[in-house]
Short mmCIF file of C-alpha atoms in Angstrom, two decimals:
data_model
loop_
_atom_site.label_atom_id
_atom_site.label_comp_id
_atom_site.label_asym_id
_atom_site.label_seq_id
_atom_site.Cartn_x
_atom_site.Cartn_y
_atom_site.Cartn_z
CA MET B 1 -17.45 12.90 9.46
CA ALA B 2 -19.47 9.84 10.43
CA ASP B 3 -22.76 11.50 9.67
CA THR B 4 -22.15 11.68 5.95
CA LYS B 5 -23.27 8.76 3.83
CA THR B 6 -19.70 7.79 2.98
CA GLY B 7 -18.66 8.11 6.62
CA ASP B 8 -21.55 5.86 7.56
CA LEU B 9 -20.45 3.28 5.03
CA ILE B 10 -16.85 3.37 6.20
CA ALA B 11 -17.99 2.84 9.79
CA LYS B 12 -20.08 -0.19 8.77
CA TYR B 13 -17.22 -1.64 6.74
CA LYS B 14 -14.87 -1.30 9.71
CA LYS B 15 -17.43 -2.90 12.07
CA LEU B 16 -17.77 -5.84 9.69
CA GLU B 17 -13.99 -6.24 9.53
CA LYS B 18 -13.83 -6.23 13.33
CA LEU B 19 -16.60 -8.82 13.54
CA VAL B 20 -14.65 -11.18 11.30
CA GLU B 21 -11.61 -10.77 13.56
CA GLU B 22 -13.72 -11.51 16.64
CA PHE B 23 -15.09 -14.67 15.06
CA GLU B 24 -11.71 -15.95 13.98
CA SER B 25 -10.08 -15.30 17.31
CA GLY B 26 -12.55 -17.76 18.82
CA LYS B 27 -14.02 -15.30 21.28
CA ILE B 28 -17.62 -15.91 20.23
CA ASP B 29 -19.66 -18.85 21.51
CA LEU B 30 -22.50 -20.43 19.59
CA ASP B 31 -25.44 -18.48 21.05
CA ALA B 32 -23.82 -15.07 20.60
CA GLY B 33 -22.43 -16.33 17.31
CA ILE B 34 -25.76 -16.84 15.58
CA GLU B 35 -26.88 -13.36 16.55
CA LYS B 36 -23.64 -11.72 15.45
CA PHE B 37 -23.70 -13.73 12.24
CA GLU B 38 -27.06 -12.24 11.35
CA GLU B 39 -25.81 -8.80 12.29
CA GLY B 40 -22.81 -9.30 10.04
CA LEU B 41 -24.96 -10.34 7.09
CA LYS B 42 -27.12 -7.25 7.57
CA MET B 43 -24.13 -4.91 7.66
CA ALA B 44 -22.61 -6.50 4.58
CA ASP B 45 -25.85 -6.05 2.71
CA GLU B 46 -26.13 -2.39 3.76
CA CYS B 47 -22.53 -1.74 2.73
CA ARG B 48 -23.08 -3.21 -0.71
CA LYS B 49 -26.33 -1.33 -1.27
CA GLY B 50 -24.76 1.87 0.05
CA LEU B 51 -21.83 1.62 -2.34
CA GLU B 52 -24.18 1.29 -5.27
CA LYS B 53 -26.16 4.40 -4.33
CA LEU B 54 -23.40 6.90 -3.45
CA GLU B 55 -22.18 9.56 -5.87
CA ASN B 56 -19.03 11.66 -6.19
CA LYS B 57 -19.37 15.42 -5.76
CA VAL B 58 -17.17 18.12 -7.28
CA VAL B 59 -16.92 21.67 -5.88
CA VAL B 60 -14.82 24.43 -7.50
CA LEU B 61 -13.42 26.72 -4.81
CA LYS B 62 -14.07 30.41 -5.45
CA GLU B 63 -10.98 31.53 -3.54
CA LYS B 64 -8.30 33.36 -5.55
CA PHE B 65 -4.84 32.05 -4.78
CA GLY B 66 -1.62 34.03 -5.13
CA LEU B 67 -0.38 37.32 -3.76
CA MET X 1 5.68 61.82 -18.90
CA GLY X 2 5.94 65.40 -20.09
CA SER X 3 7.53 68.80 -19.42
CA TYR X 4 7.32 70.07 -15.85
CA LEU X 5 8.93 73.45 -16.22
CA ASP X 6 6.67 75.42 -13.91
CA THR X 7 8.55 74.55 -10.75
CA VAL X 8 12.22 74.31 -10.00
CA LEU X 9 12.85 71.09 -8.12
CA THR X 10 15.60 70.09 -5.80
CA VAL X 11 17.50 66.95 -6.68
CA SER X 12 15.72 65.04 -3.89
CA GLY X 13 12.41 66.34 -5.13
CA LEU X 14 13.17 65.31 -8.68
CA ASN X 15 14.36 61.88 -7.66
CA GLU X 16 11.20 61.37 -5.57
CA MET X 17 8.99 62.32 -8.51
CA ILE X 18 10.79 60.05 -10.91
CA LYS X 19 10.72 57.22 -8.39
CA GLY X 20 6.94 57.67 -8.09
CA ALA X 21 6.48 57.66 -11.84
CA LEU X 22 8.66 54.62 -12.35
CA GLU X 23 6.98 52.55 -9.65
CA ARG X 24 3.60 52.80 -11.35
CA ASN X 25 4.82 50.38 -14.03
CA THR X 26 5.42 46.66 -14.27
CA PHE X 27 7.46 44.98 -16.98
CA LEU X 28 8.38 41.47 -18.06
CA VAL X 29 12.07 41.13 -18.82
CA THR X 30 14.47 38.35 -19.72
CA GLY X 31 18.23 38.35 -19.17
CA GLU X 32 21.20 36.70 -17.52
CA VAL X 33 21.98 36.85 -13.81
CA THR X 34 25.38 38.27 -12.94
CA GLY X 35 27.08 39.56 -9.79
CA PHE X 36 24.71 37.61 -7.55
CA ASN X 37 25.05 38.59 -3.89
CA LEU X 38 23.12 37.58 -0.78
CA SER X 39 23.48 40.27 1.84
CA LYS X 40 23.02 39.49 5.56
CA GLY X 41 20.96 36.46 4.54
CA LYS X 42 18.02 38.82 3.89
CA PHE X 43 18.62 40.82 0.74
CA VAL X 44 19.34 39.57 -2.77
CA PHE X 45 21.20 41.77 -5.23
CA PHE X 46 22.27 40.97 -8.79
CA ASP X 47 22.46 42.55 -12.21
CA ILE X 48 20.34 41.32 -15.07
CA LYS X 49 22.03 41.74 -18.43
CA ASP X 50 21.95 41.01 -22.12
CA GLU X 51 24.73 41.51 -24.71
CA SER X 52 24.66 45.29 -24.54
CA ALA X 53 22.97 46.48 -21.35
CA ARG X 54 22.42 45.67 -17.73
CA ALA X 55 20.28 46.78 -14.79
CA GLY X 56 20.60 46.29 -11.04
CA CYS X 57 18.01 44.02 -9.38
CA PHE X 58 16.79 43.66 -5.83
CA MET X 59 14.64 41.05 -4.07
CA MET X 60 13.95 39.95 -0.50
CA ALA X 61 15.67 36.62 0.14
CA PHE X 62 12.50 34.91 1.38
CA ARG X 63 10.94 35.55 -2.02
CA MET X 64 13.62 33.48 -3.71
CA HIS X 65 11.71 30.28 -4.36
CA THR X 66 14.35 28.69 -6.61
CA PRO X 67 18.12 29.23 -6.24
CA LEU X 68 19.68 31.86 -8.51
CA GLU X 69 23.25 31.84 -9.74
CA ASP X 70 25.42 33.82 -12.05
CA GLY X 71 24.98 32.67 -15.61
CA MET X 72 21.34 31.64 -15.23
CA GLN X 73 18.87 33.01 -17.73
CA ILE X 74 15.65 34.23 -16.10
CA LYS X 75 12.32 35.76 -17.02
CA ALA X 76 11.07 38.19 -14.42
CA VAL X 77 8.21 40.52 -13.55
CA VAL X 78 9.95 43.74 -12.47
CA LYS X 79 9.00 47.08 -11.07
CA PRO X 80 11.50 49.81 -11.87
CA SER X 81 12.55 52.10 -9.05
CA LEU X 82 14.98 54.85 -8.19
CA HIS X 83 16.94 55.08 -4.97
CA VAL X 84 16.46 58.75 -4.04
CA ALA X 85 19.71 59.31 -2.14
CA SER X 86 22.02 57.74 -4.69
CA GLY X 87 19.99 58.37 -7.79
CA ARG X 88 20.58 54.78 -8.58
CA PHE X 89 18.10 53.06 -10.88
CA SER X 90 17.12 49.51 -10.01
CA LEU X 91 14.56 46.84 -10.67
CA THR X 92 12.57 45.15 -7.92
CA ILE X 93 11.90 41.52 -8.76
CA GLU X 94 8.26 40.63 -8.08
CA GLN X 95 8.11 37.23 -9.77
CA TYR X 96 10.62 35.20 -11.72
CA GLU X 97 11.24 31.90 -13.35
CA LEU X 98 14.27 30.22 -14.84
CA VAL X 99 14.79 29.90 -18.59
CA GLY X 100 16.79 27.22 -20.35
CA GLU X 101 17.76 23.71 -19.37
CA GLY X 102 21.14 24.64 -18.02
CA ALA X 103 19.78 26.97 -15.39
CA LEU X 104 16.90 24.66 -14.55
CA LYS X 105 19.05 21.58 -14.10
CA LYS X 106 21.49 23.45 -11.90
CA ALA X 107 18.72 24.81 -9.70
CA PHE X 108 17.12 21.38 -9.50
CA GLU X 109 20.31 19.72 -8.27
CA GLU X 110 21.06 22.45 -5.77
CA THR X 111 17.55 22.50 -4.29
CA LYS X 112 17.42 18.72 -4.15
CA ARG X 113 20.71 18.60 -2.25
CA LYS X 114 19.60 21.28 0.16
CA LEU X 115 16.18 19.83 0.96
CA GLU X 116 17.46 16.29 1.28
CA ALA X 117 20.11 17.45 3.76
CA GLU X 118 17.40 19.14 5.81
CA GLY X 119 15.41 15.91 5.96
CA LEU X 120 12.40 16.93 3.86
CA PHE X 121 12.58 13.66 1.92
CA ASP X 122 12.57 11.51 5.07
CA PRO X 123 10.42 8.40 4.42
CA ALA X 124 9.55 8.20 8.11
CA ARG X 125 7.47 11.33 7.97
CA LYS X 126 5.39 10.22 5.03
CA ARG X 127 1.84 9.77 6.25
CA VAL X 128 -0.42 6.96 5.23
CA LEU X 129 -3.53 7.87 3.26
CA PRO X 130 -6.84 6.55 4.58
CA ARG X 131 -8.01 3.56 2.58
CA ILE X 132 -11.41 5.10 1.95
CA PRO X 133 -11.17 8.92 1.79
CA GLU X 134 -14.23 11.15 2.09
CA ARG X 135 -12.99 14.64 1.19
CA VAL X 136 -10.02 15.62 -0.94
CA ALA X 137 -8.78 18.76 -2.69
CA VAL X 138 -7.08 18.95 -6.08
CA VAL X 139 -4.59 21.79 -6.66
CA THR X 140 -4.29 22.25 -10.41
CA SER X 141 -5.44 24.29 -13.35
CA ASN X 142 -9.11 23.75 -14.06
CA GLU X 143 -8.39 23.84 -17.78
CA ALA X 144 -5.78 21.12 -17.55
CA ALA X 145 -6.30 17.68 -19.03
CA ALA X 146 -4.78 16.45 -15.77
CA TYR X 147 -7.89 17.53 -13.93
CA THR X 148 -10.37 15.86 -16.27
CA ASP X 149 -8.24 12.68 -16.39
CA PHE X 150 -8.21 12.55 -12.60
CA LEU X 151 -11.98 13.04 -12.33
CA ARG X 152 -12.69 10.42 -14.95
CA ILE X 153 -10.71 7.72 -13.15
CA ILE X 154 -12.36 8.62 -9.84
CA GLU X 155 -15.79 8.23 -11.45
CA ASN X 156 -14.83 4.83 -12.86
CA ARG X 157 -13.51 3.53 -9.60
CA TRP X 158 -15.38 4.96 -6.67
CA ARG X 159 -18.46 6.69 -5.21
CA GLY X 160 -19.12 9.05 -2.38
CA LEU X 161 -15.98 11.20 -2.62
CA GLU X 162 -16.22 14.98 -2.18
CA ILE X 163 -13.67 16.69 -4.43
CA PHE X 164 -12.71 20.37 -4.06
CA LEU X 165 -10.82 22.04 -6.89
CA ALA X 166 -8.37 24.79 -5.92
CA PRO X 167 -7.61 26.44 -9.28
CA VAL X 168 -4.03 27.65 -9.75
CA SER X 169 -1.61 28.35 -12.58
CA VAL X 170 0.63 25.35 -13.00
CA GLN X 171 3.28 27.20 -15.02
CA GLY X 172 4.40 30.77 -15.61
CA VAL X 173 5.77 33.44 -13.30
CA ASN X 174 2.77 33.43 -10.93
CA SER X 175 2.52 29.69 -10.45
CA VAL X 176 4.85 29.36 -7.44
CA ASP X 177 2.93 31.92 -5.38
CA GLU X 178 -0.44 30.52 -6.35
CA ILE X 179 0.46 26.92 -5.49
CA CYS X 180 1.97 27.86 -2.12
CA SER X 181 -1.03 30.03 -1.33
CA ALA X 182 -3.49 27.26 -2.21
CA LEU X 183 -1.69 24.68 -0.08
CA ARG X 184 -1.61 27.07 2.87
CA TRP X 185 -5.27 28.07 2.47
CA LEU X 186 -6.48 24.46 2.30
CA ASN X 187 -4.56 23.59 5.47
CA GLU X 188 -5.98 26.56 7.32
CA ASN X 189 -9.58 26.36 6.15
CA MET X 190 -10.56 22.79 5.37
CA GLU X 191 -10.77 19.33 6.89
CA LEU X 192 -9.47 16.98 4.22
CA ASP X 193 -8.19 13.43 3.91
CA ALA X 194 -5.69 14.34 1.17
CA ILE X 195 -4.53 17.00 -1.26
CA VAL X 196 -3.64 16.06 -4.83
CA LEU X 197 -1.05 18.39 -6.39
CA THR X 198 -1.08 17.69 -10.09
CA ARG X 199 -0.47 18.83 -13.66
CA GLY X 200 0.13 17.17 -17.00
CA GLY X 201 3.37 16.69 -18.90
CA GLY X 202 5.63 19.52 -20.05
CA SER X 203 9.19 20.71 -20.53
CA LEU X 204 11.57 21.25 -17.64
CA GLU X 205 10.76 24.95 -17.89
CA GLU X 206 7.04 24.33 -17.73
CA LEU X 207 7.34 22.02 -14.71
CA GLN X 208 9.73 24.26 -12.77
CA ALA X 209 7.20 25.46 -10.19
CA PHE X 210 7.17 21.90 -8.82
CA ASN X 211 10.93 22.06 -8.34
CA ALA X 212 10.76 25.38 -6.50
CA GLU X 213 12.05 25.31 -2.94
CA SER X 214 9.09 27.26 -1.56
CA VAL X 215 6.55 24.90 -3.15
CA CYS X 216 8.43 21.95 -1.66
CA ARG X 217 8.41 23.61 1.74
CA SER X 218 4.68 24.24 1.48
CA VAL X 219 4.12 20.57 0.66
CA TYR X 220 6.28 19.53 3.62
CA ALA X 221 4.44 21.91 5.94
CA SER X 222 1.05 20.55 4.95
CA LYS X 223 -0.67 18.78 7.82
CA ILE X 224 -2.91 17.16 5.25
CA PRO X 225 -1.19 14.35 3.33
CA VAL X 226 -0.17 15.37 -0.21
CA ILE X 227 -0.05 13.27 -3.37
CA SER X 228 2.35 14.67 -5.98
CA ALA X 229 1.25 13.69 -9.48
CA VAL X 230 3.18 15.82 -11.93
CA GLY X 231 3.74 15.18 -15.60
CA HIS X 232 4.29 11.80 -17.17
CA GLU X 233 5.75 8.65 -15.64
CA ARG X 234 9.30 9.68 -16.57
CA ASP X 235 9.03 13.23 -15.16
CA VAL X 236 10.56 13.55 -11.75
CA VAL X 237 10.05 16.74 -9.80
CA LEU X 238 11.10 17.68 -6.28
CA THR X 239 7.54 17.69 -4.90
CA ASP X 240 7.57 13.94 -5.66
CA PHE X 241 10.29 13.52 -3.02
CA VAL X 242 8.66 15.69 -0.39
CA ALA X 243 5.05 14.55 -0.78
CA ASP X 244 3.56 11.68 1.17
CA VAL X 245 2.81 9.76 -2.01
CA ARG X 246 4.26 10.06 -5.50
CA ALA X 247 1.90 9.15 -8.32
CA SER X 248 3.32 8.81 -11.81
CA THR X 249 0.41 10.61 -13.50
CA PRO X 250 -2.86 12.34 -12.55
CA SER X 251 -4.73 9.13 -13.44
CA ASN X 252 -2.39 7.14 -11.22
CA ALA X 253 -3.13 9.61 -8.42
CA ALA X 254 -6.81 8.69 -8.67
CA GLU X 255 -5.90 5.00 -8.50
CA ARG X 256 -3.76 5.53 -5.41
CA LEU X 257 -6.37 7.68 -3.72
CA VAL X 258 -9.51 5.56 -3.88
CA PRO X 259 -10.07 1.81 -3.89
CA ASP X 260 -11.90 0.10 -6.71
CA VAL X 261 -15.53 -0.22 -5.65
CA ARG X 262 -15.73 -3.69 -7.24
CA GLU X 263 -12.80 -4.84 -5.10
CA VAL X 264 -14.42 -3.50 -1.94
CA ILE X 265 -17.70 -5.23 -2.76
CA GLY X 266 -15.67 -8.41 -3.28
CA GLU X 267 -13.99 -7.93 0.10
CA ILE X 268 -17.35 -7.58 1.81
CA GLY X 269 -18.40 -10.87 0.23
CA TYR X 270 -15.19 -12.40 1.49
CA PHE X 271 -15.90 -11.16 5.03
CA VAL X 272 -19.29 -12.85 4.87
CA ASP X 273 -17.69 -16.09 3.65
CA ARG X 274 -15.22 -16.06 6.50
CA ILE X 275 -17.93 -15.55 9.11
CA GLU X 276 -20.05 -18.26 7.50
CA SER X 277 -17.27 -20.79 7.40
CA TYR X 278 -16.40 -20.07 11.00
CA VAL X 279 -19.97 -20.60 12.16
CA ARG X 280 -20.16 -23.79 10.12
CA ARG X 281 -16.95 -25.00 11.74
CA ILE X 282 -18.44 -24.44 15.19
CA LEU X 283 -21.59 -26.31 14.21
CA ASP X 284 -19.61 -29.20 12.74
CA GLY X 285 -17.60 -29.39 15.92
CA LEU X 286 -20.71 -29.51 18.03
CA THR X 287 -22.28 -32.20 15.84
CA ARG X 288 -19.13 -34.24 16.27
CA ASP X 289 -19.31 -33.81 20.03
CA VAL X 290 -22.95 -34.93 20.13
CA ARG X 291 -22.21 -37.97 18.03
CA GLU X 292 -19.33 -38.93 20.31
CA CYS X 293 -21.56 -38.72 23.36
CA VAL X 294 -24.13 -40.99 21.74
CA LEU X 295 -21.47 -43.56 20.91
CA ARG X 296 -20.17 -43.49 24.45
CA LEU X 297 -23.67 -43.96 25.82
CA GLU X 298 -24.12 -46.95 23.57
CA ASP X 299 -20.90 -48.43 24.90
CA VAL X 300 -22.05 -47.96 28.45
CA VAL X 301 -25.41 -49.57 27.75
CA THR X 302 -23.78 -52.53 25.99
CA SER X 303 -21.34 -53.19 28.76
CA LYS X 304 -24.09 -53.02 31.40
CA LYS X 305 -26.11 -55.48 29.36
CA ASP X 306 -23.19 -57.88 29.26
CA ARG X 307 -22.91 -57.67 33.01
CA VAL X 308 -26.57 -58.47 33.47
CA ASP X 309 -26.28 -61.52 31.19
CA GLU X 310 -23.35 -62.77 33.22
CA MET X 311 -25.23 -62.41 36.47
CA VAL X 312 -28.21 -64.28 35.07
CA ARG X 313 -25.88 -67.13 34.08
CA LEU X 314 -24.38 -67.27 37.57
CA LEU X 315 -27.76 -67.21 39.19
CA GLY X 316 -28.76 -70.02 36.95
CA ALA X 317 -25.87 -72.08 38.24
CA TYR X 318 -27.06 -71.60 41.79
CA ASN X 319 -30.69 -72.54 41.02
CA PRO X 320 -31.79 -75.17 43.57
CA MET X 321 -33.85 -76.90 40.88
CA ARG X 322 -30.64 -77.91 39.19
CA VAL X 323 -29.48 -79.66 42.33
CA LEU X 324 -32.64 -81.71 42.57
CA GLU X 325 -32.24 -82.71 38.89
CA ARG X 326 -28.91 -84.23 39.78
CA GLY X 327 -30.60 -86.66 42.25
CA TYR X 328 -30.35 -84.78 45.48
CA SER X 329 -33.50 -84.32 47.57
CA VAL X 330 -34.58 -81.98 50.29
CA VAL X 331 -35.99 -83.75 53.36
CA SER X 332 -38.16 -81.84 55.76
CA THR X 333 -40.50 -82.50 58.72
CA SER X 334 -43.16 -80.30 60.19
CA LYS X 335 -40.34 -78.70 62.15
CA GLY X 336 -38.33 -77.80 59.07
CA VAL X 337 -35.50 -79.06 56.83
CA VAL X 338 -33.63 -82.09 58.04
CA ARG X 339 -29.90 -81.58 57.98
CA LYS X 340 -28.68 -84.11 60.62
CA LYS X 341 -29.78 -87.51 61.95
CA GLY X 342 -30.61 -85.85 65.23
CA ASP X 343 -33.22 -83.64 63.57
CA VAL X 344 -35.61 -86.71 63.38
CA ALA X 345 -37.18 -89.13 65.91
CA GLN X 346 -38.78 -92.53 65.44
CA GLY X 347 -42.27 -92.13 63.97
CA ASP X 348 -41.71 -88.65 62.49
CA VAL X 349 -43.42 -88.03 59.12
CA LEU X 350 -40.86 -87.04 56.49
CA SER X 351 -41.57 -85.02 53.32
CA VAL X 352 -38.97 -85.85 50.67
CA ARG X 353 -38.84 -83.21 47.99
CA VAL X 354 -37.55 -84.49 44.63
CA GLN X 355 -37.46 -82.60 41.27
CA ASP X 356 -41.02 -83.50 40.29
CA GLY X 357 -42.79 -83.55 43.64
CA SER X 358 -42.71 -84.85 47.24
CA ILE X 359 -42.66 -88.40 48.73
CA GLU X 360 -44.23 -89.00 52.16
CA SER X 361 -42.36 -91.47 54.39
CA GLU X 362 -41.93 -92.47 58.06
CA VAL X 363 -38.84 -92.85 60.20
CA LEU X 364 -38.56 -96.49 61.31
#
């Protein structure tokens, strides 16, 4: 599922959420922090752009249901 | 049918022929259930009647999707048949639905009681939908307004969802079978985040498929979480109790299924803010630490300076030049400083050091 565009987006969103948790739990020192901060900004940007570009898709199943 | 006078048939032969002829037909009939009997838990027998006639009916118990009782009015798809040995005429029920509020309300209460007792409504088994779904199926009629309403709200709110429509009848004698079949097929053939079971508003009669026991059991058996969104806000059907989520309308189902893309974009901004403020806090903390160190250094330097000043003052007090200024003198000979009378002999040359120079003299 992660290789679809939406799956990709969801994965990035979750990574970003986890990054925020890591920061706020105090586990990150300053050196690592600057790098992760930049990484976080990049992911946020990609998420936002991704959301603007995605489209919904509708498929009508050809299967006939019933006995 | 016609005249078959060429051959003389036995009774068995005749009954077989008539049975064959009868079973080629299907009829739709309405009437009242009477003499209902469940035999060995497997076979259902009852008569269907109107004011002036009746006919015996038969159905397999597992095909009874909604409970039947004496007095209920039903509409049924029937195939006439003849039992060869007894010559008895009967109708085989292929599909049926209840007619009239009385029957429907009774069936609703009975099914609700039964399913609740079995634990199908248990809140503990209701699964949580993923916050951001990728693939969902909608089980509904593709002509229904419910379907277009649902799609429209999805379009307004979200992107990147794959929606599969499983078209079924949402009312009428075939609806129960079609809905059960669709739910089963989706579970067996597709990977989905959710199934939306939906239709628009209608009378109790029109919504009855969603109160059918077999539809409820299919919803319960679904490994994929099910959203039940049937009718209007005030319509309550049994699938609402069994499903993982009850939505009040098809539009509400769309709202429960996907987040609002604007909200998610806002959340991402909020994540960034939180990271930023945390980094700033660290930096502020470090700046504070550096400033504290500088202040402490300054303290150290100042106190050392004070110490040095003090020592200079003390040294000053011990300066020999001060002593001379007070009138003391240092007397020395060629041998060194004179401290005692015995250090000098008659005729020795003395050098008397005073504050501004030396005086030469001789010991008498």
